[in-house]
């Protein structure tokens, strides 16, 4: 078993990153709003999305977890404003209609 494990680890397998990678059919830009990104995550099975500039320059990654945390913080902020008696924003400003799941 040790021989087999060493051979797999130290050998040069035919498996490459390209052969196991997931090709993204979509990505987001740095200006994409939070609700649009959340909508993409609800409709796709991916755990992260690449963030690219106009000429496909890679900027970074946004994860499902970070989006959920940002949505949670946004919700807390809205409830805090409501508790302080501040007027709530327009519903369309708070929730992008693309985010509503039918």
mmCIF file of C-alpha atoms in Angstrom:
data_model
loop_
_atom_site.group_PDB
_atom_site.id
_atom_site.type_symbol
_atom_site.label_atom_id
_atom_site.label_comp_id
_atom_site.label_asym_id
_atom_site.label_seq_id
_atom_site.Cartn_x
_atom_site.Cartn_y
_atom_site.Cartn_z
ATOM 1 C CA UNK A 1 0.000 0.000 0.000
ATOM 2 C CA UNK A 2 2.852 2.402 0.840
ATOM 3 C CA UNK A 3 4.450 1.691 -2.548
ATOM 4 C CA UNK A 4 1.187 2.460 -4.313
ATOM 5 C CA UNK A 5 0.681 5.683 -2.355
ATOM 6 C CA UNK A 6 4.239 6.833 -3.083
ATOM 7 C CA UNK A 7 3.873 5.999 -6.758
ATOM 8 C CA UNK A 8 0.679 8.028 -6.979
ATOM 9 C CA UNK A 9 2.152 10.949 -5.052
ATOM 10 C CA UNK A 10 5.609 11.084 -6.608
ATOM 11 C CA UNK A 11 4.733 9.728 -10.022
ATOM 12 C CA UNK A 12 3.612 11.992 -12.805
ATOM 13 C CA UNK A 13 -0.082 11.220 -13.322
ATOM 14 C CA UNK A 14 -1.806 11.998 -16.600
ATOM 15 C CA UNK A 15 -4.397 14.052 -14.740
ATOM 16 C CA UNK A 16 -3.871 17.778 -15.245
ATOM 17 C CA UNK A 17 -5.611 20.815 -13.829
ATOM 18 C CA UNK A 18 -7.252 21.392 -17.199
ATOM 19 C CA UNK A 19 -8.719 17.894 -17.257
ATOM 20 C CA UNK A 20 -10.442 18.330 -13.872
ATOM 21 C CA UNK A 21 -11.278 22.045 -13.887
ATOM 22 C CA UNK A 22 -14.784 23.379 -14.139
ATOM 23 C CA UNK A 23 -15.296 25.735 -17.034
ATOM 24 C CA UNK A 24 -17.303 28.749 -16.017
ATOM 25 C CA UNK A 25 -19.889 29.838 -18.492
ATOM 26 C CA UNK A 26 -20.258 33.116 -16.624
ATOM 27 C CA UNK A 27 -18.310 35.465 -14.388
ATOM 28 C CA UNK A 28 -18.933 38.774 -12.647
ATOM 29 C CA UNK A 29 -17.325 42.191 -12.786
ATOM 30 C CA UNK A 30 -16.209 44.265 -9.800
ATOM 31 C CA UNK A 31 -19.327 46.435 -10.303
ATOM 32 C CA UNK A 32 -21.837 43.543 -10.153
ATOM 33 C CA UNK A 33 -24.281 44.176 -7.309
ATOM 34 C CA UNK A 34 -24.643 41.830 -4.339
ATOM 35 C CA UNK A 35 -28.134 40.622 -5.235
ATOM 36 C CA UNK A 36 -27.134 39.680 -8.774
ATOM 37 C CA UNK A 37 -24.230 37.619 -7.444
ATOM 38 C CA UNK A 38 -26.551 35.979 -4.893
ATOM 39 C CA UNK A 39 -28.996 35.178 -7.688
ATOM 40 C CA UNK A 40 -26.247 33.476 -9.687
ATOM 41 C CA UNK A 41 -25.350 31.340 -6.688
ATOM 42 C CA UNK A 42 -28.975 30.291 -6.176
ATOM 43 C CA UNK A 43 -29.248 29.145 -9.779
ATOM 44 C CA UNK A 44 -25.845 27.481 -10.118
ATOM 45 C CA UNK A 45 -24.086 24.753 -8.158
ATOM 46 C CA UNK A 46 -20.717 26.502 -8.025
ATOM 47 C CA UNK A 47 -19.143 27.659 -4.760
ATOM 48 C CA UNK A 48 -17.219 30.590 -6.235
ATOM 49 C CA UNK A 49 -17.266 32.971 -9.156
ATOM 50 C CA UNK A 50 -14.333 34.620 -10.895
ATOM 51 C CA UNK A 51 -14.313 38.407 -10.905
ATOM 52 C CA UNK A 52 -12.883 39.860 -14.111
ATOM 53 C CA UNK A 53 -12.417 43.272 -15.688
ATOM 54 C CA UNK A 54 -13.649 44.128 -19.180
ATOM 55 C CA UNK A 55 -10.754 42.554 -21.040
ATOM 56 C CA UNK A 56 -10.982 39.306 -19.056
ATOM 57 C CA UNK A 57 -8.277 40.372 -16.622
ATOM 58 C CA UNK A 58 -8.657 38.258 -13.496
ATOM 59 C CA UNK A 59 -9.305 40.389 -10.407
ATOM 60 C CA UNK A 60 -10.224 37.774 -7.797
ATOM 61 C CA UNK A 61 -12.865 35.354 -6.581
ATOM 62 C CA UNK A 62 -16.134 35.799 -4.750
ATOM 63 C CA UNK A 63 -17.369 32.849 -2.710
ATOM 64 C CA UNK A 64 -20.866 31.777 -1.798
ATOM 65 C CA UNK A 65 -19.944 32.131 1.884
ATOM 66 C CA UNK A 66 -18.836 35.755 1.499
ATOM 67 C CA UNK A 67 -22.025 36.615 -0.355
ATOM 68 C CA UNK A 68 -24.137 35.058 2.406
ATOM 69 C CA UNK A 69 -22.211 37.015 5.037
ATOM 70 C CA UNK A 70 -22.656 40.255 3.095
ATOM 71 C CA UNK A 71 -26.398 39.608 2.749
ATOM 72 C CA UNK A 72 -26.604 38.940 6.485
ATOM 73 C CA UNK A 73 -24.817 42.214 7.281
ATOM 74 C CA UNK A 74 -27.095 44.071 4.876
ATOM 75 C CA UNK A 75 -30.169 42.610 6.584
ATOM 76 C CA UNK A 76 -28.847 43.615 10.025
ATOM 77 C CA UNK A 77 -28.302 47.159 8.765
ATOM 78 C CA UNK A 78 -31.859 47.380 7.432
ATOM 79 C CA UNK A 79 -33.345 46.121 10.730
ATOM 80 C CA UNK A 80 -31.178 48.555 12.677
ATOM 81 C CA UNK A 81 -32.444 51.450 10.540
ATOM 82 C CA UNK A 82 -36.013 50.299 11.124
ATOM 83 C CA UNK A 83 -35.482 50.043 14.908
ATOM 84 C CA UNK A 84 -34.022 53.569 14.971
ATOM 85 C CA UNK A 85 -37.112 54.872 13.201
ATOM 86 C CA UNK A 86 -35.285 55.829 10.040
ATOM 87 C CA UNK A 87 -37.342 55.546 6.918
ATOM 88 C CA UNK A 88 -36.794 52.356 5.009
ATOM 89 C CA UNK A 89 -35.444 52.524 1.523
ATOM 90 C CA UNK A 90 -37.568 51.732 -1.480
ATOM 91 C CA UNK A 91 -38.141 47.977 -1.786
ATOM 92 C CA UNK A 92 -36.645 47.970 -5.292
ATOM 93 C CA UNK A 93 -33.465 49.488 -3.910
ATOM 94 C CA UNK A 94 -33.226 46.819 -1.209
ATOM 95 C CA UNK A 95 -34.069 43.716 -3.215
ATOM 96 C CA UNK A 96 -33.220 43.345 -6.851
ATOM 97 C CA UNK A 97 -36.156 41.655 -8.578
ATOM 98 C CA UNK A 98 -33.809 39.117 -10.183
ATOM 99 C CA UNK A 99 -33.093 37.743 -6.717
ATOM 100 C CA UNK A 100 -36.676 36.665 -6.047
ATOM 101 C CA UNK A 101 -36.980 32.948 -6.749
ATOM 102 C CA UNK A 102 -40.213 31.847 -8.356
#
